XYZ file of C-alpha atoms in Angstrom:
284
model
C 0.000 0.000 0.000
C 2.817 2.409 0.799
C 4.425 1.763 -2.533
C 1.128 2.452 -4.263
C 0.780 5.697 -2.437
C 4.302 6.802 -3.374
C 3.616 5.997 -7.004
C 0.371 7.937 -6.929
C 2.120 11.075 -5.560
C 1.322 13.283 -2.586
C -2.266 13.665 -1.520
C -3.436 17.233 -1.941
C -5.594 18.782 0.764
C -9.206 19.472 0.047
C -9.989 23.055 -0.935
C -13.317 24.736 -0.139
C -14.134 26.297 -3.512
C -17.036 28.279 -2.042
C -14.553 30.539 -0.208
C -12.685 31.493 -3.431
C -14.115 34.382 -5.521
C -15.293 33.227 -8.940
C -12.911 35.539 -10.792
C -9.953 33.925 -9.018
C -10.921 30.362 -10.046
C -8.920 28.828 -12.917
C -10.796 27.891 -16.074
C -12.224 24.457 -16.303
C -9.884 21.782 -17.676
C -6.740 23.410 -16.219
C -4.141 20.769 -15.363
C -1.583 21.563 -12.650
C 1.377 19.631 -14.075
C 4.044 21.978 -12.735
C 2.837 21.936 -9.138
C 5.854 21.936 -6.819
C 6.413 18.923 -4.731
C 6.287 20.815 -1.438
C 3.290 22.978 -2.354
C 0.125 22.429 -0.415
C -2.117 24.547 -2.667
C -2.125 25.493 -6.350
C -0.178 28.714 -7.175
C -3.306 30.372 -8.565
C -5.139 29.981 -5.266
C -3.951 32.682 -2.751
C -3.070 31.527 0.706
C -4.017 33.521 3.783
C -0.931 35.144 5.308
C -0.328 34.792 8.934
C -1.396 37.881 10.905
C 1.820 37.837 12.889
C 3.957 38.140 9.772
C 1.814 41.015 8.448
C 2.052 43.012 11.672
C 5.812 42.559 11.777
C 6.138 43.736 8.204
C 4.077 46.873 8.953
C 6.122 47.605 12.071
C 9.340 47.273 10.079
C 7.964 49.628 7.440
C 7.007 52.294 10.042
C 10.283 52.075 11.960
C 12.577 54.958 10.837
C 16.081 54.198 9.765
C 19.199 55.616 11.410
C 19.654 58.155 8.605
C 16.080 59.383 9.054
C 16.605 59.815 12.785
C 19.839 61.802 12.235
C 18.084 64.019 9.681
C 15.265 64.667 12.168
C 17.747 65.893 14.781
C 19.529 68.135 12.250
C 16.390 69.743 10.786
C 13.048 68.789 12.371
C 10.996 70.652 9.774
C 12.481 68.805 6.770
C 12.381 65.424 8.495
C 8.779 65.829 9.659
C 6.055 64.845 7.213
C 4.092 67.544 5.436
C 1.113 67.200 7.776
C 3.314 67.385 10.880
C 5.455 70.403 9.926
C 2.928 72.936 11.146
C 2.579 71.057 14.418
C 6.367 70.975 14.887
C 6.569 74.717 14.189
C 3.831 75.437 16.720
C 5.557 73.284 19.343
C 8.875 75.080 18.789
C 7.213 78.514 19.121
C 5.399 77.448 22.270
C 8.714 76.262 23.695
C 10.297 79.644 23.009
C 7.379 81.372 24.743
C 7.645 79.062 27.737
C 11.375 79.790 27.991
C 10.618 83.504 28.004
C 8.044 82.995 30.757
C 10.669 81.319 32.937
C 12.850 84.418 32.768
C 12.917 86.185 36.139
C 13.657 89.613 34.689
C 10.724 91.990 35.344
C 8.841 92.995 32.257
C 7.769 96.568 31.760
C 4.061 97.003 31.464
C 2.810 99.318 28.829
C 1.419 102.424 30.393
C -2.135 103.181 29.396
C -2.444 105.896 26.829
C -3.039 109.206 28.495
C -5.982 111.170 27.356
C -5.114 114.546 26.012
C -6.538 117.033 28.415
C -7.426 120.413 27.065
C -5.854 123.127 29.194
C -8.329 125.153 31.125
C -8.392 128.789 30.378
C -7.719 130.941 33.389
C -10.539 133.228 34.277
C -9.717 136.783 33.393
C -9.375 139.054 36.406
C -11.485 142.039 35.464
C -11.720 144.672 38.208
C -15.001 146.436 38.802
C -15.321 150.170 38.335
C -14.386 152.289 41.329
C -17.319 153.358 43.506
C -18.769 156.811 43.068
C -18.416 157.653 46.761
C -14.657 157.077 46.729
C -12.957 159.705 48.930
C -10.630 162.251 47.406
C -6.884 161.649 47.179
C -4.973 162.654 50.301
C -1.391 162.163 49.020
C -0.108 161.437 52.516
C 3.708 161.128 52.594
C 5.231 158.096 54.297
C 9.000 158.538 53.964
C 9.861 158.176 50.272
C 6.429 156.654 49.606
C 3.005 158.253 49.258
C -0.461 157.122 50.402
C -2.564 158.482 47.563
C -6.020 157.248 48.594
C -7.342 155.251 51.581
C -10.254 153.733 49.645
C -13.536 152.359 51.098
C -13.847 149.561 53.683
C -15.773 146.439 52.508
C -17.097 144.767 55.681
C -19.687 142.388 54.239
C -17.151 140.115 52.442
C -14.564 138.211 54.431
C -11.852 138.171 51.748
C -11.438 141.940 51.953
C -9.612 141.734 55.290
C -7.569 139.385 57.460
C -6.572 139.397 61.111
C -3.657 141.729 60.372
C -4.632 143.728 57.279
C -7.514 145.556 55.607
C -7.925 145.747 51.819
C -10.082 148.812 51.059
C -11.478 149.168 47.530
C -9.891 152.105 45.729
C -6.764 152.025 47.911
C -3.666 153.491 46.152
C -0.054 153.608 47.313
C 3.201 154.677 45.613
C 6.715 153.447 46.461
C 10.169 153.151 44.848
C 11.546 149.889 43.540
C 13.991 148.671 40.871
C 12.640 149.660 37.495
C 11.843 146.930 34.953
C 12.661 149.355 32.138
C 15.912 150.643 33.655
C 17.134 147.851 35.973
C 20.017 149.969 37.304
C 17.636 152.646 38.563
C 14.759 152.842 41.026
C 11.460 154.311 39.951
C 8.006 154.725 41.417
C 5.451 151.908 41.328
C 1.731 152.311 41.963
C -0.049 149.649 44.047
C -3.863 149.572 43.887
C -6.732 147.448 45.274
C -9.846 146.820 43.179
C -13.136 145.014 43.665
C -13.836 141.736 41.827
C -16.862 140.041 43.347
C -15.984 138.174 46.521
C -12.234 138.661 45.989
C -10.093 141.785 45.987
C -7.622 142.330 43.148
C -4.120 143.698 43.680
C -2.480 145.570 40.822
C 1.115 146.835 40.570
C 2.116 149.184 37.733
C 5.517 150.594 36.801
C 5.025 154.338 36.384
C 7.869 154.761 33.876
C 6.257 152.084 31.655
C 2.491 151.728 32.302
C 2.353 148.719 29.949
C 4.236 146.774 32.637
C 1.366 145.899 34.983
C 0.608 142.807 37.089
C -2.812 141.949 38.562
C -3.405 138.987 40.892
C -5.557 138.037 43.887
C -2.887 138.761 46.529
C -0.428 141.545 47.273
C 2.582 139.186 47.491
C 1.736 137.447 44.210
C 1.601 140.743 42.310
C 4.996 141.865 43.587
C 6.465 138.409 42.922
C 5.591 138.916 39.263
C 7.634 142.116 39.335
C 10.641 140.196 40.699
C 10.321 137.507 38.017
C 10.342 140.158 35.322
C 13.456 141.765 36.826
C 15.275 138.404 37.117
C 14.861 137.928 33.374
C 16.588 141.278 32.737
C 19.500 141.449 35.184
C 22.767 139.490 34.951
C 22.752 138.184 38.533
C 19.125 137.357 39.324
C 17.850 136.809 42.824
C 17.746 133.272 44.117
C 14.079 133.589 45.090
C 11.106 135.623 43.976
C 9.361 135.660 47.348
C 8.506 139.100 48.679
C 6.242 140.588 51.345
C 3.685 142.263 49.144
C 1.758 143.944 51.996
C 4.922 145.890 52.839
C 5.227 147.376 49.339
C 1.499 148.087 49.376
C 2.137 150.180 52.510
C -0.262 148.097 54.610
C 2.372 147.436 57.285
C 3.194 151.129 57.855
C 1.848 152.280 61.273
C 0.727 155.680 59.940
C -1.136 154.044 57.074
C -2.805 151.552 59.414
C -4.076 154.378 61.625
C -5.598 156.081 58.583
C -7.355 152.873 57.567
C -8.610 152.042 61.066
C -10.291 155.450 61.164
C -12.353 154.767 58.012
C -16.122 154.186 58.262
C -16.985 150.492 58.639
C -13.544 149.488 59.974
C -15.103 148.562 63.342
C -17.499 146.123 61.545
C -14.747 143.829 60.260
C -15.277 140.378 61.766
C -11.669 139.140 61.930
C -9.475 142.205 61.906
C -7.731 143.094 65.184
C -6.794 146.721 65.732
C -3.248 147.579 66.699
C -4.450 149.073 70.007
C -6.220 145.806 70.909
C -3.230 143.597 70.276
C -1.371 142.208 73.250
C 1.662 144.248 74.183
C 4.949 142.269 74.089
C 6.222 141.040 77.445
C 9.286 143.195 78.277
C 10.195 141.154 81.337
């Protein structure tokens, strides 16, 4: 029996034809004379590949070679596939940003844009007209100075007097001071007090040049403007422009104060203290 089987050739396994697509079947009458001795199936019938072999082949295909890995280190953008280049670029930029965030150096914050503020126009100091009942000029001499007019006491507005001084409307006083037109000489200046609502106005005018005039809301401020003008003209200006304006208005002169204290309404001033009522200095 064994000899008969060897003469008959190897026994081929049975093939389930129902599993083979019709287009893959050989035409009828085909004779497989050249079938290899070790073949288990005809060459025209595909055999199912083992899944393990297929997965290994795919893994080998996806595994980069050494040259590819070296190229990726040298230039990541060229080595990366087309779809992954944008992602690699984004990752590199995010890494740069994160490195900047780790820096301990303080970052300057942008200051908010400042709104352009329109400068406010200063209210013009316009003195009121002198009252009709203004007393006549007395031209009272006080040394080199002259008290031209005592003016009228304003007792119903607190800004027209302080504890130490009275500011009568229409008051006029003349004194000598360095001239703004001829800085090496001294000329007469006229100091006047005007009415401007609830505030008195103090005006100083250089008599040799009436265009040089300064009007403010305080005696010291008006005379400070005179000093600033002189400092711009002389070679060695003063270090400061502070000045006691009430002195150059004559309001500190004892004879002038007596004249003012004798005016009608002087006793109605709420805050002013007369020189006679002031405490005498302790001589002990």
